[in-house]
Amino acid sequence: MIERELYLSKIRPFIGKDIVKVLTGIRRCGKSVMLELIQRELKKAGIPKTMFLSINFESRALAFTKSADAAYGYIREYAKSHEGKLYLFLDEIQELEGWETFINSCMIDFDCDIYITGSNAKLLSGELATYLAGRYVEFKVYPFSFQEAFELLPGYSNADAFQLYLRRGGMPFLYQFPMEEESVKQYLGDIYDSIILKDIVTRYRIRDVEQFKRMLMYLISNIGNIFSAANITKYMKSEFRGISTETLYNYMDYCKNACLLHLVPRHDLIGKKLLQFQDKIYLTDHGIREAIYGNNLRDVNQTLENIVYMELLRRGYEVAVGKNRSFEVDFVAKKGSKKEYYQVAYLLASEETVQREFGAFRGIDDNFPKFVLSLDEFDFSRDGYQHLNIRDFLLKPS
């Protein structure tokens, strides 16, 4: 079991504190394992295992997972038979109807330390935020970074490991033991189907499932490109699946809520304004794209952009796309008072490419670092702008 210190280091200061720890992220990205790692931390601190109570609300094997009242009653009885602070680990809590009031009641009525997970990015936007105002902290969990995947690929060079990562993405299960590519695709395809069925179609009562799937496939094929409602409606019309703009934006919100897609805003770096309706699209896990659409290696520039975007999120940055006159800056990453600019390319194979990638920074008159990332082995740094190999960037400490 990989330690995932990136997340543990953020969670550790809140362990044992009277505040609900909320872990959100796409299905199968490792949230349940994070709960196990937290329990391991508690055991090291001398907390007996008998004080841990773990419940997975996706399970229907236990009757008390079906209603909030039954779950509350079970915890109450468990608390009665155990003296001291109870540590509650509640997995996929969104499956329990009325879970917001249930969590609030547990906090009020029991001496407990609560950890919950959910596969919905909007977990905290509703009643829970009202009930627990100031009494929760959220941690976003993502699939494996390249660094984490590489740790579990002994005997691989970082170049060979990266080739594998480009195709497979970062779902933790794929790195536990050797797998054939066909099995990898089946596993990722099953995750995709589960997200669509459980987290989107059923939750939001989508009637025209085929229309939704075709729209989503279009978005997935166009990761790293500027989103245009007009282009999508035109494509859907060509597929004889007309779609209204309102329905389109609703579908996209559902995908964002399910932690599947990210829409990244585009900013004018000179005019200092947000450019409306000019977002870019990225996937939480690029391996899903390979499994259901293919072409990660053919569309390597898009795939590399996706990988770098997700890495910046893991490192705690807020990320936007920048427009610098006629140039585009792939990513403007901010964290507190810190800011960094990134260009991502497959190879700087010609002088024209070099001029385009480095030229995107010209006219940005600040002293923040500006990086061009590519898979070139030679250092092309120039004019105060740094060039890094993408693998080296992904493997360096954040």
Short mmCIF file of C-alpha atoms in Angstrom, two decimals:
data_model
loop_
_atom_site.label_atom_id
_atom_site.label_comp_id
_atom_site.label_asym_id
_atom_site.label_seq_id
_atom_site.Cartn_x
_atom_site.Cartn_y
_atom_site.Cartn_z
CA MET A 1 0.00 0.00 0.00
CA ILE A 2 1.54 3.27 -1.12
CA GLU A 3 1.59 5.88 1.64
CA ARG A 4 0.18 8.82 -0.40
CA GLU A 5 2.01 11.27 1.83
CA LEU A 6 0.82 14.18 -0.33
CA TYR A 7 -2.65 13.70 1.16
CA LEU A 8 -1.68 12.40 4.59
CA SER A 9 0.45 15.47 5.25
CA LYS A 10 -2.63 17.63 4.71
CA ILE A 11 -4.98 15.43 6.76
CA ARG A 12 -2.62 14.74 9.67
CA PRO A 13 -3.03 18.13 11.44
CA PHE A 14 -6.81 17.52 11.66
CA ILE A 15 -6.71 13.94 13.01
CA GLY A 16 -8.46 13.74 16.37
CA LYS A 17 -9.85 17.26 16.03
CA ASP A 18 -13.54 18.10 16.37
CA ILE A 19 -13.99 18.73 12.67
CA VAL A 20 -15.38 16.46 9.94
CA LYS A 21 -12.76 15.35 7.41
CA VAL A 22 -14.32 15.07 3.94
CA LEU A 23 -12.46 13.24 1.14
CA THR A 24 -13.92 13.75 -2.34
CA GLY A 25 -12.87 12.36 -5.69
CA ILE A 26 -13.75 10.23 -8.69
CA ARG A 27 -14.71 6.61 -8.10
CA ARG A 28 -11.80 4.22 -7.50
CA CYS A 29 -9.18 6.95 -7.11
CA GLY A 30 -8.11 5.65 -3.70
CA LYS A 31 -10.41 7.35 -1.16
CA SER A 32 -11.12 4.10 0.70
CA VAL A 33 -7.41 3.36 0.91
CA MET A 34 -6.91 6.84 2.36
CA LEU A 35 -9.27 5.86 5.18
CA GLU A 36 -7.11 2.77 5.80
CA LEU A 37 -3.98 4.93 5.85
CA ILE A 38 -5.58 7.25 8.40
CA GLN A 39 -6.44 4.24 10.56
CA ARG A 40 -2.82 3.15 10.33
CA GLU A 41 -1.77 6.61 11.58
CA LEU A 42 -4.17 6.29 14.51
CA LYS A 43 -2.84 2.82 15.40
CA LYS A 44 0.68 4.26 15.47
CA ALA A 45 -0.61 6.86 17.93
CA GLY A 46 -1.86 4.07 20.22
CA ILE A 47 -5.58 4.16 19.37
CA PRO A 48 -7.02 0.61 19.65
CA LYS A 49 -8.66 -0.82 16.54
CA THR A 50 -11.84 -1.49 18.54
CA MET A 51 -12.50 2.27 18.49
CA PHE A 52 -12.67 2.31 14.68
CA LEU A 53 -16.05 1.88 13.02
CA SER A 54 -15.97 1.62 9.21
CA ILE A 55 -19.13 1.63 7.09
CA ASN A 56 -19.32 1.50 3.29
CA PHE A 57 -22.69 2.84 2.21
CA GLU A 58 -22.42 1.28 -1.24
CA SER A 59 -22.72 -2.09 0.47
CA ARG A 60 -26.18 -3.57 0.81
CA ALA A 61 -24.98 -6.54 2.84
CA LEU A 62 -25.88 -4.74 6.08
CA ALA A 63 -29.43 -3.53 6.70
CA PHE A 64 -28.34 -0.41 8.57
CA THR A 65 -26.71 1.09 5.46
CA LYS A 66 -30.13 1.59 3.88
CA SER A 67 -31.46 4.38 6.09
CA ALA A 68 -30.03 7.23 8.12
CA ASP A 69 -32.06 6.25 11.18
CA ALA A 70 -30.81 2.66 11.06
CA ALA A 71 -27.19 3.80 10.59
CA TYR A 72 -27.53 6.23 13.50
CA GLY A 73 -28.99 3.47 15.71
CA TYR A 74 -26.13 1.12 14.89
CA ILE A 75 -23.50 3.74 15.76
CA ARG A 76 -25.35 4.62 18.97
CA GLU A 77 -25.29 1.00 20.11
CA TYR A 78 -21.62 0.65 19.16
CA ALA A 79 -20.77 3.80 21.12
CA LYS A 80 -22.58 2.48 24.20
CA SER A 81 -20.40 -0.63 24.26
CA HIS A 82 -17.09 1.22 23.78
CA GLU A 83 -15.70 3.81 26.18
CA GLY A 84 -13.78 6.75 24.78
CA LYS A 85 -13.63 8.57 21.47
CA LEU A 86 -15.07 6.70 18.51
CA TYR A 87 -13.45 7.04 15.08
CA LEU A 88 -16.04 6.87 12.29
CA PHE A 89 -14.99 6.08 8.71
CA LEU A 90 -17.99 6.49 6.43
CA ASP A 91 -17.32 5.55 2.81
CA GLU A 92 -19.38 6.83 -0.17
CA ILE A 93 -21.69 8.71 2.19
CA GLN A 94 -23.74 10.21 -0.66
CA GLU A 95 -25.43 6.82 -1.09
CA LEU A 96 -27.26 7.35 2.24
CA GLU A 97 -30.40 9.44 1.88
CA GLY A 98 -30.44 12.18 4.50
CA TRP A 99 -26.74 11.81 5.20
CA GLU A 100 -26.29 15.52 5.92
CA THR A 101 -28.50 15.51 9.04
CA PHE A 102 -27.10 12.08 9.97
CA ILE A 103 -23.52 13.44 10.08
CA ASN A 104 -24.66 16.49 12.04
CA SER A 105 -26.41 14.29 14.61
CA CYS A 106 -23.33 12.08 15.02
CA MET A 107 -21.19 15.14 15.69
CA ILE A 108 -23.61 16.46 18.31
CA ASP A 109 -24.53 13.21 20.06
CA PHE A 110 -21.31 11.17 20.12
CA ASP A 111 -17.72 11.66 21.21
CA CYS A 112 -16.36 10.89 17.77
CA ASP A 113 -13.85 11.80 15.09
CA ILE A 114 -15.50 11.60 11.66
CA TYR A 115 -14.00 10.87 8.24
CA ILE A 116 -16.29 10.65 5.21
CA THR A 117 -15.72 10.03 1.51
CA GLY A 118 -17.87 10.82 -1.49
CA SER A 119 -17.71 10.60 -5.27
CA ASN A 120 -19.35 13.95 -5.82
CA ALA A 121 -17.59 17.30 -6.11
CA LYS A 122 -20.74 19.06 -4.84
CA LEU A 123 -20.82 17.05 -1.62
CA LEU A 124 -20.29 20.20 0.44
CA SER A 125 -22.39 22.65 -1.54
CA GLY A 126 -25.74 21.70 -0.05
CA GLU A 127 -27.12 21.09 3.40
CA LEU A 128 -23.89 19.78 4.90
CA ALA A 129 -22.24 23.14 4.43
CA THR A 130 -25.17 24.72 6.28
CA TYR A 131 -25.27 22.20 9.11
CA LEU A 132 -21.51 22.06 9.61
CA ALA A 133 -20.49 25.62 8.78
CA GLY A 134 -16.90 25.97 9.95
CA ARG A 135 -16.79 22.39 11.23
CA TYR A 136 -15.54 20.48 8.20
CA VAL A 137 -12.47 20.44 6.00
CA GLU A 138 -12.34 19.02 2.46
CA PHE A 139 -9.50 17.09 0.84
CA LYS A 140 -9.68 16.40 -2.89
CA VAL A 141 -8.21 13.00 -3.77
CA TYR A 142 -7.02 12.29 -7.31
CA PRO A 143 -5.79 9.17 -9.15
CA PHE A 144 -2.08 8.35 -8.90
CA SER A 145 0.40 10.93 -10.07
CA PHE A 146 3.20 9.69 -12.30
CA GLN A 147 5.49 9.74 -9.27
CA GLU A 148 3.14 7.43 -7.33
CA ALA A 149 2.73 5.09 -10.31
CA PHE A 150 6.49 4.98 -10.87
CA GLU A 151 7.07 3.89 -7.25
CA LEU A 152 4.98 0.80 -8.00
CA LEU A 153 6.79 -0.10 -11.22
CA PRO A 154 10.09 -1.59 -10.04
CA GLY A 155 12.51 -2.37 -12.83
CA TYR A 156 11.03 0.23 -15.19
CA SER A 157 13.06 3.19 -16.42
CA ASN A 158 11.16 6.43 -15.97
CA ALA A 159 10.78 6.64 -19.78
CA ASP A 160 9.18 3.15 -19.99
CA ALA A 161 7.04 3.83 -16.93
CA PHE A 162 5.82 7.06 -18.49
CA GLN A 163 4.82 5.27 -21.70
CA LEU A 164 2.70 2.96 -19.55
CA TYR A 165 1.27 5.88 -17.59
CA LEU A 166 0.32 7.70 -20.81
CA ARG A 167 -1.93 4.78 -21.73
CA ARG A 168 -3.16 3.56 -18.34
CA GLY A 169 -3.60 6.75 -16.38
CA GLY A 170 -3.46 6.70 -12.59
CA MET A 171 -6.21 4.50 -11.16
CA PRO A 172 -4.44 2.83 -8.18
CA PHE A 173 -5.77 -0.69 -8.80
CA LEU A 174 -3.89 -0.90 -12.12
CA TYR A 175 -0.52 -0.70 -10.36
CA GLN A 176 -1.06 -3.39 -7.73
CA PHE A 177 -0.03 -6.27 -10.01
CA PRO A 178 0.85 -6.92 -13.67
CA MET A 179 -2.13 -6.62 -16.02
CA GLU A 180 -2.66 -7.19 -19.73
CA GLU A 181 -3.74 -4.11 -21.68
CA GLU A 182 -7.11 -5.68 -22.50
CA SER A 183 -7.81 -6.17 -18.79
CA VAL A 184 -6.76 -2.59 -18.10
CA LYS A 185 -9.22 -1.30 -20.68
CA GLN A 186 -12.01 -3.48 -19.32
CA TYR A 187 -11.38 -2.25 -15.76
CA LEU A 188 -11.34 1.42 -16.79
CA GLY A 189 -14.36 0.93 -19.03
CA ASP A 190 -16.27 -0.56 -16.09
CA ILE A 191 -15.36 2.46 -13.92
CA TYR A 192 -16.57 4.77 -16.69
CA ASP A 193 -19.86 2.88 -17.00
CA SER A 194 -20.33 2.95 -13.23
CA ILE A 195 -19.77 6.73 -13.10
CA ILE A 196 -22.23 7.29 -15.92
CA LEU A 197 -24.90 4.99 -14.48
CA LYS A 198 -24.64 5.65 -10.71
CA ASP A 199 -23.26 9.17 -10.47
CA ILE A 200 -24.90 10.82 -13.46
CA VAL A 201 -27.76 9.03 -15.25
CA THR A 202 -29.51 7.68 -12.14
CA ARG A 203 -28.74 10.62 -9.85
CA TYR A 204 -29.90 13.26 -12.32
CA ARG A 205 -32.64 11.16 -13.98
CA ILE A 206 -31.32 11.59 -17.51
CA ARG A 207 -33.85 10.28 -19.99
CA ASP A 208 -31.96 10.39 -23.29
CA VAL A 209 -28.92 8.37 -22.23
CA GLU A 210 -27.66 7.95 -25.78
CA GLN A 211 -27.68 11.71 -26.33
CA PHE A 212 -25.73 12.21 -23.10
CA LYS A 213 -23.14 9.54 -23.96
CA ARG A 214 -22.48 11.00 -27.41
CA MET A 215 -22.05 14.48 -25.98
CA LEU A 216 -19.64 13.15 -23.35
CA MET A 217 -17.61 11.22 -25.92
CA TYR A 218 -17.21 14.43 -27.92
CA LEU A 219 -15.88 16.23 -24.84
CA ILE A 220 -13.52 13.39 -23.97
CA SER A 221 -12.10 13.34 -27.50
CA ASN A 222 -11.47 17.09 -27.27
CA ILE A 223 -9.58 17.37 -23.99
CA GLY A 224 -7.22 20.33 -24.02
CA ASN A 225 -9.31 22.20 -26.58
CA ILE A 226 -11.39 25.35 -26.11
CA PHE A 227 -14.96 24.39 -25.30
CA SER A 228 -17.60 25.73 -27.69
CA ALA A 229 -21.31 25.11 -27.16
CA ALA A 230 -21.87 25.91 -30.85
CA ASN A 231 -19.40 23.22 -31.96
CA ILE A 232 -21.00 20.60 -29.73
CA THR A 233 -24.56 21.40 -30.83
CA LYS A 234 -23.40 21.26 -34.46
CA TYR A 235 -21.74 17.89 -33.85
CA MET A 236 -24.83 16.53 -32.09
CA LYS A 237 -26.99 17.68 -34.97
CA SER A 238 -24.74 15.80 -37.38
CA GLU A 239 -25.31 12.73 -35.22
CA PHE A 240 -29.08 13.29 -35.43
CA ARG A 241 -29.12 14.01 -31.68
CA GLY A 242 -30.11 17.66 -31.34
CA ILE A 243 -29.34 19.20 -27.95
CA SER A 244 -30.27 22.54 -26.39
CA THR A 245 -27.62 24.77 -24.88
CA GLU A 246 -29.29 24.51 -21.47
CA THR A 247 -29.25 20.71 -21.58
CA LEU A 248 -25.63 20.74 -22.73
CA TYR A 249 -24.51 22.88 -19.78
CA ASN A 250 -26.54 20.75 -17.38
CA TYR A 251 -24.82 17.61 -18.68
CA MET A 252 -21.42 19.22 -18.24
CA ASP A 253 -22.27 20.19 -14.67
CA TYR A 254 -23.27 16.60 -13.94
CA CYS A 255 -19.90 15.38 -15.25
CA LYS A 256 -18.05 17.94 -13.12
CA ASN A 257 -20.08 16.95 -10.05
CA ALA A 258 -19.15 13.29 -10.66
CA CYS A 259 -15.46 14.36 -10.61
CA LEU A 260 -15.05 13.11 -14.17
CA LEU A 261 -14.46 16.36 -16.11
CA HIS A 262 -12.81 19.69 -15.35
CA LEU A 263 -13.61 22.96 -17.09
CA VAL A 264 -10.70 25.38 -16.83
CA PRO A 265 -11.43 29.11 -17.22
CA ARG A 266 -9.52 31.24 -19.74
CA HIS A 267 -8.09 34.61 -18.65
CA ASP A 268 -6.84 37.53 -20.71
CA LEU A 269 -3.39 38.12 -19.17
CA ILE A 270 -3.04 41.58 -20.67
CA GLY A 271 -6.58 42.89 -20.16
CA LYS A 272 -6.82 41.11 -16.76
CA LYS A 273 -10.31 39.80 -17.38
CA LEU A 274 -12.09 36.47 -17.52
CA LEU A 275 -13.01 35.41 -21.05
CA GLN A 276 -16.60 34.19 -20.98
CA PHE A 277 -17.51 30.80 -22.51
CA GLN A 278 -13.90 29.99 -23.38
CA ASP A 279 -13.09 27.17 -20.97
CA LYS A 280 -10.86 24.19 -21.72
CA ILE A 281 -11.82 20.61 -20.91
CA TYR A 282 -9.70 18.05 -19.04
CA LEU A 283 -10.31 14.57 -17.62
CA THR A 284 -9.59 13.54 -14.05
CA ASP A 285 -7.97 10.38 -15.38
CA HIS A 286 -6.56 10.24 -18.90
CA GLY A 287 -6.50 6.42 -18.78
CA ILE A 288 -10.30 6.43 -19.07
CA ARG A 289 -9.93 8.26 -22.38
CA GLU A 290 -7.61 5.54 -23.72
CA ALA A 291 -10.04 2.82 -22.59
CA ILE A 292 -13.20 4.23 -24.16
CA TYR A 293 -11.88 6.40 -27.00
CA GLY A 294 -8.24 5.43 -27.57
CA ASN A 295 -5.60 7.58 -29.24
CA ASN A 296 -3.77 8.87 -26.14
CA LEU A 297 -0.46 8.36 -27.93
CA ARG A 298 -1.69 9.74 -31.23
CA ASP A 299 -3.13 12.78 -29.42
CA VAL A 300 -0.06 12.98 -27.22
CA ASN A 301 -0.08 16.78 -26.94
CA GLN A 302 -3.60 16.67 -25.51
CA THR A 303 -2.70 13.81 -23.17
CA LEU A 304 0.41 15.58 -21.87
CA GLU A 305 -1.57 18.75 -21.21
CA ASN A 306 -4.12 16.70 -19.26
CA ILE A 307 -1.37 15.08 -17.17
CA VAL A 308 0.27 18.42 -16.34
CA TYR A 309 -3.07 20.02 -15.48
CA MET A 310 -3.95 17.25 -13.01
CA GLU A 311 -0.45 17.42 -11.49
CA LEU A 312 -0.87 21.13 -10.81
CA LEU A 313 -4.17 20.40 -9.06
CA ARG A 314 -2.47 17.74 -6.92
CA ARG A 315 0.14 20.29 -5.91
CA GLY A 316 -2.58 22.60 -4.65
CA TYR A 317 -2.66 25.20 -7.42
CA GLU A 318 -5.66 27.01 -8.81
CA VAL A 319 -5.28 26.69 -12.57
CA ALA A 320 -6.47 28.83 -15.47
CA VAL A 321 -5.65 29.06 -19.17
CA GLY A 322 -4.00 32.33 -20.22
CA LYS A 323 -4.47 34.43 -23.36
CA ASN A 324 -1.48 36.65 -24.15
CA ARG A 325 -2.41 38.71 -27.21
CA SER A 326 -2.48 36.17 -30.09
CA PHE A 327 -0.68 33.53 -27.99
CA GLU A 328 -2.12 31.06 -25.53
CA VAL A 329 -0.41 30.14 -22.27
CA ASP A 330 -1.46 26.61 -21.44
CA PHE A 331 -1.61 27.08 -17.66
CA VAL A 332 -1.42 29.92 -15.18
CA ALA A 333 -1.04 28.26 -11.75
CA LYS A 334 -1.63 30.19 -8.52
CA LYS A 335 -1.15 29.18 -4.89
CA GLY A 336 -1.38 32.01 -2.37
CA SER A 337 1.05 34.71 -3.48
CA LYS A 338 2.86 32.23 -5.73
CA LYS A 339 2.26 32.13 -9.49
CA GLU A 340 3.79 30.02 -12.28
CA TYR A 341 3.24 29.87 -16.04
CA TYR A 342 3.43 26.64 -18.09
CA GLN A 343 3.60 25.70 -21.75
CA VAL A 344 3.28 21.99 -22.61
CA ALA A 345 4.55 20.42 -25.85
CA TYR A 346 5.40 16.91 -26.99
CA LEU A 347 8.76 17.80 -28.58
CA LEU A 348 10.46 21.07 -29.48
CA ALA A 349 11.21 19.55 -32.87
CA SER A 350 11.65 22.72 -34.92
CA GLU A 351 12.67 26.33 -34.45
CA GLU A 352 9.09 27.32 -35.24
CA THR A 353 7.85 25.20 -32.33
CA VAL A 354 10.51 26.64 -30.00
CA GLN A 355 9.52 30.18 -30.97
CA ARG A 356 5.83 29.45 -30.46
CA GLU A 357 6.19 27.83 -27.04
CA PHE A 358 8.68 30.31 -25.55
CA GLY A 359 7.10 33.24 -27.40
CA ALA A 360 3.84 32.73 -25.53
CA PHE A 361 5.49 34.31 -22.45
CA ARG A 362 6.72 37.48 -24.13
CA GLY A 363 4.98 40.59 -22.89
CA ILE A 364 4.00 39.07 -19.54
CA ASP A 365 5.79 41.63 -17.41
CA ASP A 366 6.16 39.98 -14.03
CA ASN A 367 8.93 38.06 -12.31
CA PHE A 368 7.05 34.80 -11.75
CA PRO A 369 8.63 31.58 -13.12
CA LYS A 370 7.75 30.55 -16.66
CA PHE A 371 8.26 26.95 -17.79
CA VAL A 372 8.15 25.09 -21.08
CA LEU A 373 7.61 21.36 -20.52
CA SER A 374 8.33 18.75 -23.20
CA LEU A 375 9.72 15.24 -23.57
CA ASP A 376 12.99 16.52 -25.07
CA GLU A 377 16.11 15.29 -23.28
CA PHE A 378 18.09 18.47 -24.06
CA ASP A 379 17.69 21.73 -22.17
CA PHE A 380 16.21 24.46 -24.40
CA SER A 381 15.99 27.13 -21.66
CA ARG A 382 16.38 30.68 -23.00
CA ASP A 383 15.61 34.34 -22.29
CA GLY A 384 15.03 33.62 -18.60
CA TYR A 385 12.36 31.00 -19.39
CA GLN A 386 13.02 27.50 -18.06
CA HIS A 387 12.70 24.30 -20.07
CA LEU A 388 12.09 21.02 -18.22
CA ASN A 389 11.56 17.43 -19.32
CA ILE A 390 7.97 16.54 -18.41
CA ARG A 391 8.99 13.34 -16.63
CA ASP A 392 11.52 15.24 -14.52
CA PHE A 393 8.87 17.85 -13.68
CA LEU A 394 6.40 15.16 -12.61
CA LEU A 395 8.99 13.34 -10.48
CA LYS A 396 10.40 16.36 -8.67
CA PRO A 397 9.07 17.08 -5.15
CA SER A 398 6.11 19.45 -5.21
#
